[in-house]
Amino acid sequence: MLEVSNLACSRGDHRLFSGLSFSLHPGQIMQVQGANGSGKTSLLRTLCGFLMPDEGDIAWCGESIGELDEDYYSEMLYLGHLNAIKDELSALENLRISAGLSGVELDEKDAMNALRRMGLRRKEMLPTKVLSQGQRRRVALARLLVSDAKLWILDEPLTALDVGAVALIESLLAGHLAKQGMVIFTTHQPLQVAGVEMRSLSLS
Amino acid sequence: MKKSTLFGLLVLVIRRDLVLAMRRRADVLTTLIFFVMVVSLFPLGVGPEMDMLRKMAAGVLWVAALLSSMLSLGRLFSADYLDGTLEQMMLAPQSLSMLVLGKMTAHWMVSGLPLVLMAPVLGLQFDMPVQSLGVLIVGLLLGTPVLSMVGAIGAALTLGLRGGGVLLSLLVLPLCIPVLIFGAGAVDAVSSGLSAASHLSLLGALLLLALVFTPWVTAQALRISME
C-alpha cells in the first residue's frame, strides 16, 4: 500500500501544497481534485519520484520509495499527459516497446489482443502519426491491459477519449480494483467505477 | 507474459533506436554528409601539395569526426523527452544506466560507425598510406564511441534548454580533446615510423573508462533534467 505523510511540494518559489497525508490500500481508488495549477500533476509526479518533495515521505509497503527505487517501479505504472508513443512506429511496435521498458516481454498475439480491445482493430500496423488524437491516447492506454503493476498513477487518462472509450476505461479500473489493485488519478471529466467507493483528495 | 532481463532491455533499446533512425533517414545522412563535406573542403582550400595534405590528414579527419558527432548529439534524448518516452524510461524497473548505455550504443552505430567506414575513402583524398589508414580506422573505432558517450552527458544536461545545441558543444568539445590528441597522435606516430600501440592503448583505456562511468553520470544528469 501507498502511504504519504506530511508531503510538501513547491515549483520555483510557489508552494503548491504542504502537510499532505493520505494512504491508499489495495482495492482503493482515489481521485485528486483541484483547480488548474493546484498541483495535481506535481503530486502525481512526486509519487513517481520525478520530483523531490520539499518535506515529507512517500512509502510503498512500509519503505520509502527513494530507497526501494527499482522494486517500486516494477509495481507501479504511470501514464502522464504525454502519450510516450513514437509517431514513426506502429501501434503494435509502440505497445510492445513500452511494455518492454516496463519490464514485461509482450508477444505479438497478446499485444494485438490488447490493441483490439482498445478499439484499434485494423490500425495495429499503421504508423501512429496517421492516427487521431483519441486513437493515440488509446494506444497509450493499451498499456493498462498488459501491465501487472499494482499501483496505477493516471494523469488525465480521459483526455481526447470518446464515450465508448471512457466506459472501457471505467471497466478496466473496476477490474484492476477487483484484483486488489490501487489507482490514483486526476480528471476533469465525470468517471464512475461500479461497485467501489471513490475517495477524493482536494488540493487548493 | 515474461519478465525481461537486463540484457533483453539493452537489446530492446538499441533495436528501437535503430528502427527509429532508419525511419528518419535524413538525420543519419546529415551527419555523414557533413563529415564528408568538411573533410573534402580542406584539400580544396589548402591546395594540392601532397606533403602538406599527408601531414594534416589525420588531424582533419579527427576534427571533422568530432564536429559531426556534435551535430547529432542534440537529438539523442530530446525526441524521447518531448513525447514522454523518457519519463517511462526513468520508471523502468531496470537500471536507467543500462537504458542509457543502449541509447549511447545505438547513437554510435548510427552516427559514429558510418564515419569510421567512410574515413578510409576520405583518407585517400589526402594520399594517406595504407598503414596509416589502418591505424586511423582502429583509432576511430576506439574513439568515436567515447565521443558518443561523453556527448550523452552533455545532451542529458542541456535537455529542454533553449539554445541547448551551442551550449552542448561548449560543454562537450573540451572533454573530447584527449580523444582527438591520441587519435591523431596514433596516425602521426605510424607515419613517422614509430609504433602506434601506446596511443591506441590510451584510447582503449579512455573507452573503458567512459564505458564504466558515463552511463551512470548521464542517468544522474537525466534525473536532474526531468525535475
mmCIF file with all atom_site columns, C-alpha atoms in Angstrom, chain B residues 12-218:
data_model
loop_
_atom_site.group_PDB
_atom_site.id
_atom_site.type_symbol
_atom_site.label_atom_id
_atom_site.label_alt_id
_atom_site.label_comp_id
_atom_site.label_asym_id
_atom_site.label_entity_id
_atom_site.label_seq_id
_atom_site.pdbx_PDB_ins_code
_atom_site.Cartn_x
_atom_site.Cartn_y
_atom_site.Cartn_z
_atom_site.occupancy
_atom_site.B_iso_or_equiv
_atom_site.pdbx_formal_charge
_atom_site.auth_seq_id
_atom_site.auth_comp_id
_atom_site.auth_asym_id
_atom_site.auth_atom_id
_atom_site.pdbx_PDB_model_num
ATOM 1   C CA . LEU B 1 12  ? 15.285 -3.636 -26.967 1.00 0.00 ? 12  LEU B CA 1
ATOM 2   C CA . VAL B 1 13  ? 16.532 -0.066 -26.638 1.00 0.00 ? 13  VAL B CA 1
ATOM 3   C CA . ILE B 1 14  ? 19.217 -0.481 -29.294 1.00 0.00 ? 14  ILE B CA 1
ATOM 4   C CA . ARG B 1 15  ? 16.771 -2.069 -31.725 1.00 0.00 ? 15  ARG B CA 1
ATOM 5   C CA . ARG B 1 16  ? 14.168 0.587  -31.082 1.00 0.00 ? 16  ARG B CA 1
ATOM 6   C CA . ASP B 1 17  ? 16.609 3.422  -31.708 1.00 0.00 ? 17  ASP B CA 1
ATOM 7   C CA . LEU B 1 18  ? 17.951 1.786  -34.865 1.00 0.00 ? 18  LEU B CA 1
ATOM 8   C CA . VAL B 1 19  ? 14.434 1.279  -36.252 1.00 0.00 ? 19  VAL B CA 1
ATOM 9   C CA . LEU B 1 20  ? 13.616 4.908  -35.483 1.00 0.00 ? 20  LEU B CA 1
ATOM 10  C CA . ALA B 1 21  ? 16.821 6.059  -37.174 1.00 0.00 ? 21  ALA B CA 1
ATOM 11  C CA . MET B 1 22  ? 16.019 4.011  -40.263 1.00 0.00 ? 22  MET B CA 1
ATOM 12  C CA . ARG B 1 23  ? 12.592 5.619  -40.477 1.00 0.00 ? 23  ARG B CA 1
ATOM 13  C CA . ARG B 1 24  ? 14.098 9.104  -40.206 1.00 0.00 ? 24  ARG B CA 1
ATOM 14  C CA . ARG B 1 25  ? 16.985 8.597  -42.558 1.00 0.00 ? 25  ARG B CA 1
ATOM 15  C CA . ALA B 1 26  ? 17.555 12.299 -43.158 1.00 0.00 ? 26  ALA B CA 1
ATOM 16  C CA . ASP B 1 27  ? 19.002 12.676 -39.656 1.00 0.00 ? 27  ASP B CA 1
ATOM 17  C CA . VAL B 1 28  ? 21.571 9.961  -40.221 1.00 0.00 ? 28  VAL B CA 1
ATOM 18  C CA . LEU B 1 29  ? 22.569 11.230 -43.632 1.00 0.00 ? 29  LEU B CA 1
ATOM 19  C CA . THR B 1 30  ? 23.120 14.829 -42.481 1.00 0.00 ? 30  THR B CA 1
ATOM 20  C CA . THR B 1 31  ? 25.846 13.705 -40.069 1.00 0.00 ? 31  THR B CA 1
ATOM 21  C CA . LEU B 1 32  ? 27.599 11.646 -42.696 1.00 0.00 ? 32  LEU B CA 1
ATOM 22  C CA . ILE B 1 33  ? 27.329 14.244 -45.432 1.00 0.00 ? 33  ILE B CA 1
ATOM 23  C CA . PHE B 1 34  ? 28.597 16.954 -43.076 1.00 0.00 ? 34  PHE B CA 1
ATOM 24  C CA . PHE B 1 35  ? 31.619 14.781 -42.305 1.00 0.00 ? 35  PHE B CA 1
ATOM 25  C CA . VAL B 1 36  ? 32.352 14.177 -45.986 1.00 0.00 ? 36  VAL B CA 1
ATOM 26  C CA . MET B 1 37  ? 31.905 17.869 -46.846 1.00 0.00 ? 37  MET B CA 1
ATOM 27  C CA . VAL B 1 38  ? 34.154 19.207 -44.094 1.00 0.00 ? 38  VAL B CA 1
ATOM 28  C CA . VAL B 1 39  ? 36.930 16.744 -44.895 1.00 0.00 ? 39  VAL B CA 1
ATOM 29  C CA . SER B 1 40  ? 36.676 17.391 -48.634 1.00 0.00 ? 40  SER B CA 1
ATOM 30  C CA . LEU B 1 41  ? 36.863 21.173 -48.218 1.00 0.00 ? 41  LEU B CA 1
ATOM 31  C CA . PHE B 1 42  ? 40.390 21.017 -46.831 1.00 0.00 ? 42  PHE B CA 1
ATOM 32  C CA . PRO B 1 43  ? 42.241 19.790 -49.946 1.00 0.00 ? 43  PRO B CA 1
ATOM 33  C CA . LEU B 1 44  ? 40.323 22.398 -51.942 1.00 0.00 ? 44  LEU B CA 1
ATOM 34  C CA . GLY B 1 45  ? 41.214 25.160 -49.528 1.00 0.00 ? 45  GLY B CA 1
ATOM 35  C CA . VAL B 1 46  ? 44.820 24.284 -48.767 1.00 0.00 ? 46  VAL B CA 1
ATOM 36  C CA . GLY B 1 47  ? 45.862 23.329 -52.262 1.00 0.00 ? 47  GLY B CA 1
ATOM 37  C CA . PRO B 1 48  ? 47.160 20.117 -53.798 1.00 0.00 ? 48  PRO B CA 1
ATOM 38  C CA . GLU B 1 49  ? 50.552 19.876 -52.107 1.00 0.00 ? 49  GLU B CA 1
ATOM 39  C CA . MET B 1 50  ? 50.794 16.180 -51.268 1.00 0.00 ? 50  MET B CA 1
ATOM 40  C CA . ASP B 1 51  ? 53.283 16.539 -48.413 1.00 0.00 ? 51  ASP B CA 1
ATOM 41  C CA . MET B 1 52  ? 51.183 19.028 -46.547 1.00 0.00 ? 52  MET B CA 1
ATOM 42  C CA . LEU B 1 53  ? 47.943 17.085 -47.119 1.00 0.00 ? 53  LEU B CA 1
ATOM 43  C CA . ARG B 1 54  ? 49.513 13.866 -45.922 1.00 0.00 ? 54  ARG B CA 1
ATOM 44  C CA . LYS B 1 55  ? 50.713 15.592 -42.757 1.00 0.00 ? 55  LYS B CA 1
ATOM 45  C CA . MET B 1 56  ? 47.380 17.145 -41.875 1.00 0.00 ? 56  MET B CA 1
ATOM 46  C CA . ALA B 1 57  ? 45.144 14.226 -42.913 1.00 0.00 ? 57  ALA B CA 1
ATOM 47  C CA . ALA B 1 58  ? 44.719 12.586 -39.515 1.00 0.00 ? 58  ALA B CA 1
ATOM 48  C CA . GLY B 1 59  ? 44.028 15.862 -37.736 1.00 0.00 ? 59  GLY B CA 1
ATOM 49  C CA . VAL B 1 60  ? 41.459 16.971 -40.297 1.00 0.00 ? 60  VAL B CA 1
ATOM 50  C CA . LEU B 1 61  ? 39.626 13.658 -40.226 1.00 0.00 ? 61  LEU B CA 1
ATOM 51  C CA . TRP B 1 62  ? 39.530 13.598 -36.444 1.00 0.00 ? 62  TRP B CA 1
ATOM 52  C CA . VAL B 1 63  ? 38.361 17.185 -36.075 1.00 0.00 ? 63  VAL B CA 1
ATOM 53  C CA . ALA B 1 64  ? 35.656 16.582 -38.678 1.00 0.00 ? 64  ALA B CA 1
ATOM 54  C CA . ALA B 1 65  ? 34.538 13.428 -36.858 1.00 0.00 ? 65  ALA B CA 1
ATOM 55  C CA . LEU B 1 66  ? 34.398 15.388 -33.615 1.00 0.00 ? 66  LEU B CA 1
ATOM 56  C CA . LEU B 1 67  ? 32.305 18.167 -35.143 1.00 0.00 ? 67  LEU B CA 1
ATOM 57  C CA . SER B 1 68  ? 29.900 15.896 -36.960 1.00 0.00 ? 68  SER B CA 1
ATOM 58  C CA . SER B 1 69  ? 29.317 13.838 -33.839 1.00 0.00 ? 69  SER B CA 1
ATOM 59  C CA . MET B 1 70  ? 28.233 17.091 -32.143 1.00 0.00 ? 70  MET B CA 1
ATOM 60  C CA . LEU B 1 71  ? 25.559 17.549 -34.816 1.00 0.00 ? 71  LEU B CA 1
ATOM 61  C CA . SER B 1 72  ? 23.511 14.536 -33.822 1.00 0.00 ? 72  SER B CA 1
ATOM 62  C CA . LEU B 1 73  ? 24.014 14.732 -30.054 1.00 0.00 ? 73  LEU B CA 1
ATOM 63  C CA . GLY B 1 74  ? 21.172 17.176 -29.520 1.00 0.00 ? 74  GLY B CA 1
ATOM 64  C CA . ARG B 1 75  ? 18.718 14.588 -30.801 1.00 0.00 ? 75  ARG B CA 1
ATOM 65  C CA . LEU B 1 76  ? 19.980 11.824 -28.520 1.00 0.00 ? 76  LEU B CA 1
ATOM 66  C CA . PHE B 1 77  ? 17.422 12.418 -25.774 1.00 0.00 ? 77  PHE B CA 1
ATOM 67  C CA . SER B 1 78  ? 15.322 15.360 -26.973 1.00 0.00 ? 78  SER B CA 1
ATOM 68  C CA . ALA B 1 79  ? 12.761 13.392 -29.019 1.00 0.00 ? 79  ALA B CA 1
ATOM 69  C CA . ASP B 1 80  ? 12.162 10.982 -26.140 1.00 0.00 ? 80  ASP B CA 1
ATOM 70  C CA . TYR B 1 81  ? 11.959 13.909 -23.746 1.00 0.00 ? 81  TYR B CA 1
ATOM 71  C CA . LEU B 1 82  ? 9.341  15.736 -25.802 1.00 0.00 ? 82  LEU B CA 1
ATOM 72  C CA . ASP B 1 83  ? 6.997  12.788 -26.350 1.00 0.00 ? 83  ASP B CA 1
ATOM 73  C CA . GLY B 1 84  ? 7.209  11.455 -22.800 1.00 0.00 ? 84  GLY B CA 1
ATOM 74  C CA . THR B 1 85  ? 9.128  8.261  -23.560 1.00 0.00 ? 85  THR B CA 1
ATOM 75  C CA . LEU B 1 86  ? 11.957 9.427  -21.344 1.00 0.00 ? 86  LEU B CA 1
ATOM 76  C CA . GLU B 1 87  ? 9.591  9.583  -18.363 1.00 0.00 ? 87  GLU B CA 1
ATOM 77  C CA . GLN B 1 88  ? 8.659  5.976  -18.983 1.00 0.00 ? 88  GLN B CA 1
ATOM 78  C CA . MET B 1 89  ? 12.318 5.034  -19.304 1.00 0.00 ? 89  MET B CA 1
ATOM 79  C CA . MET B 1 90  ? 13.034 6.522  -15.898 1.00 0.00 ? 90  MET B CA 1
ATOM 80  C CA . LEU B 1 91  ? 10.224 4.440  -14.453 1.00 0.00 ? 91  LEU B CA 1
ATOM 81  C CA . ALA B 1 92  ? 11.629 1.247  -15.938 1.00 0.00 ? 92  ALA B CA 1
ATOM 82  C CA . PRO B 1 93  ? 12.216 -1.296 -13.200 1.00 0.00 ? 93  PRO B CA 1
ATOM 83  C CA . GLN B 1 94  ? 15.720 -1.914 -14.505 1.00 0.00 ? 94  GLN B CA 1
ATOM 84  C CA . SER B 1 95  ? 18.626 0.416  -14.131 1.00 0.00 ? 95  SER B CA 1
ATOM 85  C CA . LEU B 1 96  ? 18.434 3.654  -16.061 1.00 0.00 ? 96  LEU B CA 1
ATOM 86  C CA . SER B 1 97  ? 22.183 3.414  -16.696 1.00 0.00 ? 97  SER B CA 1
ATOM 87  C CA . MET B 1 98  ? 21.613 0.296  -18.784 1.00 0.00 ? 98  MET B CA 1
ATOM 88  C CA . LEU B 1 99  ? 18.949 2.054  -20.832 1.00 0.00 ? 99  LEU B CA 1
ATOM 89  C CA . VAL B 1 100 ? 21.284 4.975  -21.342 1.00 0.00 ? 100 VAL B CA 1
ATOM 90  C CA . LEU B 1 101 ? 24.051 2.611  -22.434 1.00 0.00 ? 101 LEU B CA 1
ATOM 91  C CA . GLY B 1 102 ? 21.640 1.191  -25.001 1.00 0.00 ? 102 GLY B CA 1
ATOM 92  C CA . LYS B 1 103 ? 20.858 4.638  -26.345 1.00 0.00 ? 103 LYS B CA 1
ATOM 93  C CA . MET B 1 104 ? 24.557 5.515  -26.496 1.00 0.00 ? 104 MET B CA 1
ATOM 94  C CA . THR B 1 105 ? 25.319 2.330  -28.408 1.00 0.00 ? 105 THR B CA 1
ATOM 95  C CA . ALA B 1 106 ? 22.540 2.965  -30.901 1.00 0.00 ? 106 ALA B CA 1
ATOM 96  C CA . HIS B 1 107 ? 23.695 6.560  -31.300 1.00 0.00 ? 107 HIS B CA 1
ATOM 97  C CA . TRP B 1 108 ? 27.217 5.405  -32.063 1.00 0.00 ? 108 TRP B CA 1
ATOM 98  C CA . MET B 1 109 ? 26.001 2.809  -34.570 1.00 0.00 ? 109 MET B CA 1
ATOM 99  C CA . VAL B 1 110 ? 24.006 5.480  -36.369 1.00 0.00 ? 110 VAL B CA 1
ATOM 100 C CA . SER B 1 111 ? 26.355 8.449  -36.213 1.00 0.00 ? 111 SER B CA 1
ATOM 101 C CA . GLY B 1 112 ? 29.813 7.094  -35.356 1.00 0.00 ? 112 GLY B CA 1
ATOM 102 C CA . LEU B 1 113 ? 30.127 3.844  -37.269 1.00 0.00 ? 113 LEU B CA 1
ATOM 103 C CA . PRO B 1 114 ? 29.309 5.355  -40.700 1.00 0.00 ? 114 PRO B CA 1
ATOM 104 C CA . LEU B 1 115 ? 32.132 7.868  -40.161 1.00 0.00 ? 115 LEU B CA 1
ATOM 105 C CA . VAL B 1 116 ? 34.571 5.072  -39.369 1.00 0.00 ? 116 VAL B CA 1
ATOM 106 C CA . LEU B 1 117 ? 33.578 3.238  -42.545 1.00 0.00 ? 117 LEU B CA 1
ATOM 107 C CA . MET B 1 118 ? 33.795 6.388  -44.639 1.00 0.00 ? 118 MET B CA 1
ATOM 108 C CA . ALA B 1 119 ? 37.146 7.547  -43.247 1.00 0.00 ? 119 ALA B CA 1
ATOM 109 C CA . PRO B 1 120 ? 39.456 5.331  -45.396 1.00 0.00 ? 120 PRO B CA 1
ATOM 110 C CA . VAL B 1 121 ? 37.843 6.602  -48.589 1.00 0.00 ? 121 VAL B CA 1
ATOM 111 C CA . LEU B 1 122 ? 38.321 10.182 -47.480 1.00 0.00 ? 122 LEU B CA 1
ATOM 112 C CA . GLY B 1 123 ? 41.856 9.409  -46.338 1.00 0.00 ? 123 GLY B CA 1
ATOM 113 C CA . LEU B 1 124 ? 42.726 8.591  -49.933 1.00 0.00 ? 124 LEU B CA 1
ATOM 114 C CA . GLN B 1 125 ? 41.967 12.189 -50.882 1.00 0.00 ? 125 GLN B CA 1
ATOM 115 C CA . PHE B 1 126 ? 44.884 13.101 -48.640 1.00 0.00 ? 126 PHE B CA 1
ATOM 116 C CA . ASP B 1 127 ? 47.110 10.409 -50.097 1.00 0.00 ? 127 ASP B CA 1
ATOM 117 C CA . MET B 1 128 ? 47.395 8.594  -46.780 1.00 0.00 ? 128 MET B CA 1
ATOM 118 C CA . PRO B 1 129 ? 49.491 5.418  -46.910 1.00 0.00 ? 129 PRO B CA 1
ATOM 119 C CA . VAL B 1 130 ? 47.686 2.138  -46.262 1.00 0.00 ? 130 VAL B CA 1
ATOM 120 C CA . GLN B 1 131 ? 49.361 1.611  -42.915 1.00 0.00 ? 131 GLN B CA 1
ATOM 121 C CA . SER B 1 132 ? 48.232 4.992  -41.623 1.00 0.00 ? 132 SER B CA 1
ATOM 122 C CA . LEU B 1 133 ? 44.719 4.315  -42.881 1.00 0.00 ? 133 LEU B CA 1
ATOM 123 C CA . GLY B 1 134 ? 44.621 1.113  -40.836 1.00 0.00 ? 134 GLY B CA 1
ATOM 124 C CA . VAL B 1 135 ? 45.663 2.914  -37.673 1.00 0.00 ? 135 VAL B CA 1
ATOM 125 C CA . LEU B 1 136 ? 43.201 5.712  -38.404 1.00 0.00 ? 136 LEU B CA 1
ATOM 126 C CA . ILE B 1 137 ? 40.333 3.216  -38.592 1.00 0.00 ? 137 ILE B CA 1
ATOM 127 C CA . VAL B 1 138 ? 41.342 1.428  -35.392 1.00 0.00 ? 138 VAL B CA 1
ATOM 128 C CA . GLY B 1 139 ? 41.697 4.790  -33.657 1.00 0.00 ? 139 GLY B CA 1
ATOM 129 C CA . LEU B 1 140 ? 38.283 5.948  -34.854 1.00 0.00 ? 140 LEU B CA 1
ATOM 130 C CA . LEU B 1 141 ? 36.725 2.644  -33.824 1.00 0.00 ? 141 LEU B CA 1
ATOM 131 C CA . LEU B 1 142 ? 38.047 3.148  -30.300 1.00 0.00 ? 142 LEU B CA 1
ATOM 132 C CA . GLY B 1 143 ? 37.495 6.892  -30.169 1.00 0.00 ? 143 GLY B CA 1
ATOM 133 C CA . THR B 1 144 ? 34.093 7.574  -31.704 1.00 0.00 ? 144 THR B CA 1
ATOM 134 C CA . PRO B 1 145 ? 32.195 5.580  -29.039 1.00 0.00 ? 145 PRO B CA 1
ATOM 135 C CA . VAL B 1 146 ? 33.878 7.784  -26.434 1.00 0.00 ? 146 VAL B CA 1
ATOM 136 C CA . LEU B 1 147 ? 32.588 10.851 -28.286 1.00 0.00 ? 147 LEU B CA 1
ATOM 137 C CA . SER B 1 148 ? 29.033 9.446  -28.192 1.00 0.00 ? 148 SER B CA 1
ATOM 138 C CA . MET B 1 149 ? 29.288 8.559  -24.529 1.00 0.00 ? 149 MET B CA 1
ATOM 139 C CA . VAL B 1 150 ? 30.838 11.786 -23.302 1.00 0.00 ? 150 VAL B CA 1
ATOM 140 C CA . GLY B 1 151 ? 28.445 13.685 -25.558 1.00 0.00 ? 151 GLY B CA 1
ATOM 141 C CA . ALA B 1 152 ? 25.499 11.926 -23.947 1.00 0.00 ? 152 ALA B CA 1
ATOM 142 C CA . ILE B 1 153 ? 26.369 13.555 -20.616 1.00 0.00 ? 153 ILE B CA 1
ATOM 143 C CA . GLY B 1 154 ? 26.209 16.966 -22.249 1.00 0.00 ? 154 GLY B CA 1
ATOM 144 C CA . ALA B 1 155 ? 22.998 16.071 -24.087 1.00 0.00 ? 155 ALA B CA 1
ATOM 145 C CA . ALA B 1 156 ? 21.392 14.992 -20.816 1.00 0.00 ? 156 ALA B CA 1
ATOM 146 C CA . LEU B 1 157 ? 22.486 18.159 -19.006 1.00 0.00 ? 157 LEU B CA 1
ATOM 147 C CA . THR B 1 158 ? 21.227 20.512 -21.720 1.00 0.00 ? 158 THR B CA 1
ATOM 148 C CA . LEU B 1 159 ? 17.915 18.696 -22.171 1.00 0.00 ? 159 LEU B CA 1
ATOM 149 C CA . GLY B 1 160 ? 14.996 21.057 -22.571 1.00 0.00 ? 160 GLY B CA 1
ATOM 150 C CA . LEU B 1 161 ? 17.126 24.211 -22.627 1.00 0.00 ? 161 LEU B CA 1
ATOM 151 C CA . ARG B 1 162 ? 16.704 26.859 -25.262 1.00 0.00 ? 162 ARG B CA 1
ATOM 152 C CA . GLY B 1 163 ? 19.822 27.162 -27.410 1.00 0.00 ? 163 GLY B CA 1
ATOM 153 C CA . GLY B 1 164 ? 20.978 23.904 -25.874 1.00 0.00 ? 164 GLY B CA 1
ATOM 154 C CA . GLY B 1 165 ? 22.831 22.932 -29.049 1.00 0.00 ? 165 GLY B CA 1
ATOM 155 C CA . VAL B 1 166 ? 25.535 25.574 -28.731 1.00 0.00 ? 166 VAL B CA 1
ATOM 156 C CA . LEU B 1 167 ? 25.890 25.042 -25.010 1.00 0.00 ? 167 LEU B CA 1
ATOM 157 C CA . LEU B 1 168 ? 26.202 21.328 -25.655 1.00 0.00 ? 168 LEU B CA 1
ATOM 158 C CA . SER B 1 169 ? 29.170 21.843 -27.972 1.00 0.00 ? 169 SER B CA 1
ATOM 159 C CA . LEU B 1 170 ? 30.825 24.184 -25.484 1.00 0.00 ? 170 LEU B CA 1
ATOM 160 C CA . LEU B 1 171 ? 30.427 21.592 -22.745 1.00 0.00 ? 171 LEU B CA 1
ATOM 161 C CA . VAL B 1 172 ? 31.440 18.527 -24.671 1.00 0.00 ? 172 VAL B CA 1
ATOM 162 C CA . LEU B 1 173 ? 34.176 19.627 -27.079 1.00 0.00 ? 173 LEU B CA 1
ATOM 163 C CA . PRO B 1 174 ? 36.766 20.367 -24.368 1.00 0.00 ? 174 PRO B CA 1
ATOM 164 C CA . LEU B 1 175 ? 36.127 16.961 -22.831 1.00 0.00 ? 175 LEU B CA 1
ATOM 165 C CA . CYS B 1 176 ? 36.833 15.308 -26.169 1.00 0.00 ? 176 CYS B CA 1
ATOM 166 C CA . ILE B 1 177 ? 40.298 16.834 -26.555 1.00 0.00 ? 177 ILE B CA 1
ATOM 167 C CA . PRO B 1 178 ? 42.140 13.749 -25.181 1.00 0.00 ? 178 PRO B CA 1
ATOM 168 C CA . VAL B 1 179 ? 40.433 11.557 -27.755 1.00 0.00 ? 179 VAL B CA 1
ATOM 169 C CA . LEU B 1 180 ? 41.491 13.933 -30.514 1.00 0.00 ? 180 LEU B CA 1
ATOM 170 C CA . ILE B 1 181 ? 45.097 14.083 -29.290 1.00 0.00 ? 181 ILE B CA 1
ATOM 171 C CA . PHE B 1 182 ? 45.586 10.331 -29.012 1.00 0.00 ? 182 PHE B CA 1
ATOM 172 C CA . GLY B 1 183 ? 43.597 9.536  -32.137 1.00 0.00 ? 183 GLY B CA 1
ATOM 173 C CA . ALA B 1 184 ? 45.522 11.913 -34.364 1.00 0.00 ? 184 ALA B CA 1
ATOM 174 C CA . GLY B 1 185 ? 48.735 11.093 -32.467 1.00 0.00 ? 185 GLY B CA 1
ATOM 175 C CA . ALA B 1 186 ? 48.438 7.413  -33.345 1.00 0.00 ? 186 ALA B CA 1
ATOM 176 C CA . VAL B 1 187 ? 48.404 8.163  -37.071 1.00 0.00 ? 187 VAL B CA 1
ATOM 177 C CA . ASP B 1 188 ? 51.296 10.629 -36.730 1.00 0.00 ? 188 ASP B CA 1
ATOM 178 C CA . ALA B 1 189 ? 53.329 8.032  -34.851 1.00 0.00 ? 189 ALA B CA 1
ATOM 179 C CA . VAL B 1 190 ? 52.886 5.450  -37.608 1.00 0.00 ? 190 VAL B CA 1
ATOM 180 C CA . SER B 1 191 ? 53.685 7.870  -40.405 1.00 0.00 ? 191 SER B CA 1
ATOM 181 C CA . SER B 1 192 ? 56.910 8.880  -38.669 1.00 0.00 ? 192 SER B CA 1
ATOM 182 C CA . GLY B 1 193 ? 57.894 5.245  -38.287 1.00 0.00 ? 193 GLY B CA 1
ATOM 183 C CA . LEU B 1 194 ? 57.034 4.701  -34.626 1.00 0.00 ? 194 LEU B CA 1
ATOM 184 C CA . SER B 1 195 ? 54.573 2.295  -33.081 1.00 0.00 ? 195 SER B CA 1
ATOM 185 C CA . ALA B 1 196 ? 51.002 3.465  -32.557 1.00 0.00 ? 196 ALA B CA 1
ATOM 186 C CA . ALA B 1 197 ? 50.463 0.978  -29.741 1.00 0.00 ? 197 ALA B CA 1
ATOM 187 C CA . SER B 1 198 ? 50.786 3.460  -26.887 1.00 0.00 ? 198 SER B CA 1
ATOM 188 C CA . HIS B 1 199 ? 48.309 5.909  -28.388 1.00 0.00 ? 199 HIS B CA 1
ATOM 189 C CA . LEU B 1 200 ? 45.837 3.184  -29.202 1.00 0.00 ? 200 LEU B CA 1
ATOM 190 C CA . SER B 1 201 ? 46.151 1.669  -25.722 1.00 0.00 ? 201 SER B CA 1
ATOM 191 C CA . LEU B 1 202 ? 45.376 5.033  -24.210 1.00 0.00 ? 202 LEU B CA 1
ATOM 192 C CA . LEU B 1 203 ? 42.355 5.371  -26.488 1.00 0.00 ? 203 LEU B CA 1
ATOM 193 C CA . GLY B 1 204 ? 41.257 1.910  -25.383 1.00 0.00 ? 204 GLY B CA 1
ATOM 194 C CA . ALA B 1 205 ? 41.663 2.946  -21.768 1.00 0.00 ? 205 ALA B CA 1
ATOM 195 C CA . LEU B 1 206 ? 39.548 6.043  -22.384 1.00 0.00 ? 206 LEU B CA 1
ATOM 196 C CA . LEU B 1 207 ? 36.893 3.854  -23.968 1.00 0.00 ? 207 LEU B CA 1
ATOM 197 C CA . LEU B 1 208 ? 36.800 1.546  -20.952 1.00 0.00 ? 208 LEU B CA 1
ATOM 198 C CA . LEU B 1 209 ? 36.661 4.457  -18.533 1.00 0.00 ? 209 LEU B CA 1
ATOM 199 C CA . ALA B 1 210 ? 33.826 6.030  -20.493 1.00 0.00 ? 210 ALA B CA 1
ATOM 200 C CA . LEU B 1 211 ? 32.001 2.698  -20.646 1.00 0.00 ? 211 LEU B CA 1
ATOM 201 C CA . VAL B 1 212 ? 32.094 2.389  -16.874 1.00 0.00 ? 212 VAL B CA 1
ATOM 202 C CA . PHE B 1 213 ? 31.331 5.937  -15.814 1.00 0.00 ? 213 PHE B CA 1
ATOM 203 C CA . THR B 1 214 ? 29.378 7.808  -18.492 1.00 0.00 ? 214 THR B CA 1
ATOM 204 C CA . PRO B 1 215 ? 26.138 5.749  -18.416 1.00 0.00 ? 215 PRO B CA 1
ATOM 205 C CA . TRP B 1 216 ? 25.796 6.352  -14.692 1.00 0.00 ? 216 TRP B CA 1
ATOM 206 C CA . VAL B 1 217 ? 26.678 10.048 -14.916 1.00 0.00 ? 217 VAL B CA 1
ATOM 207 C CA . THR B 1 218 ? 24.260 10.502 -17.829 1.00 0.00 ? 218 THR B CA 1
#
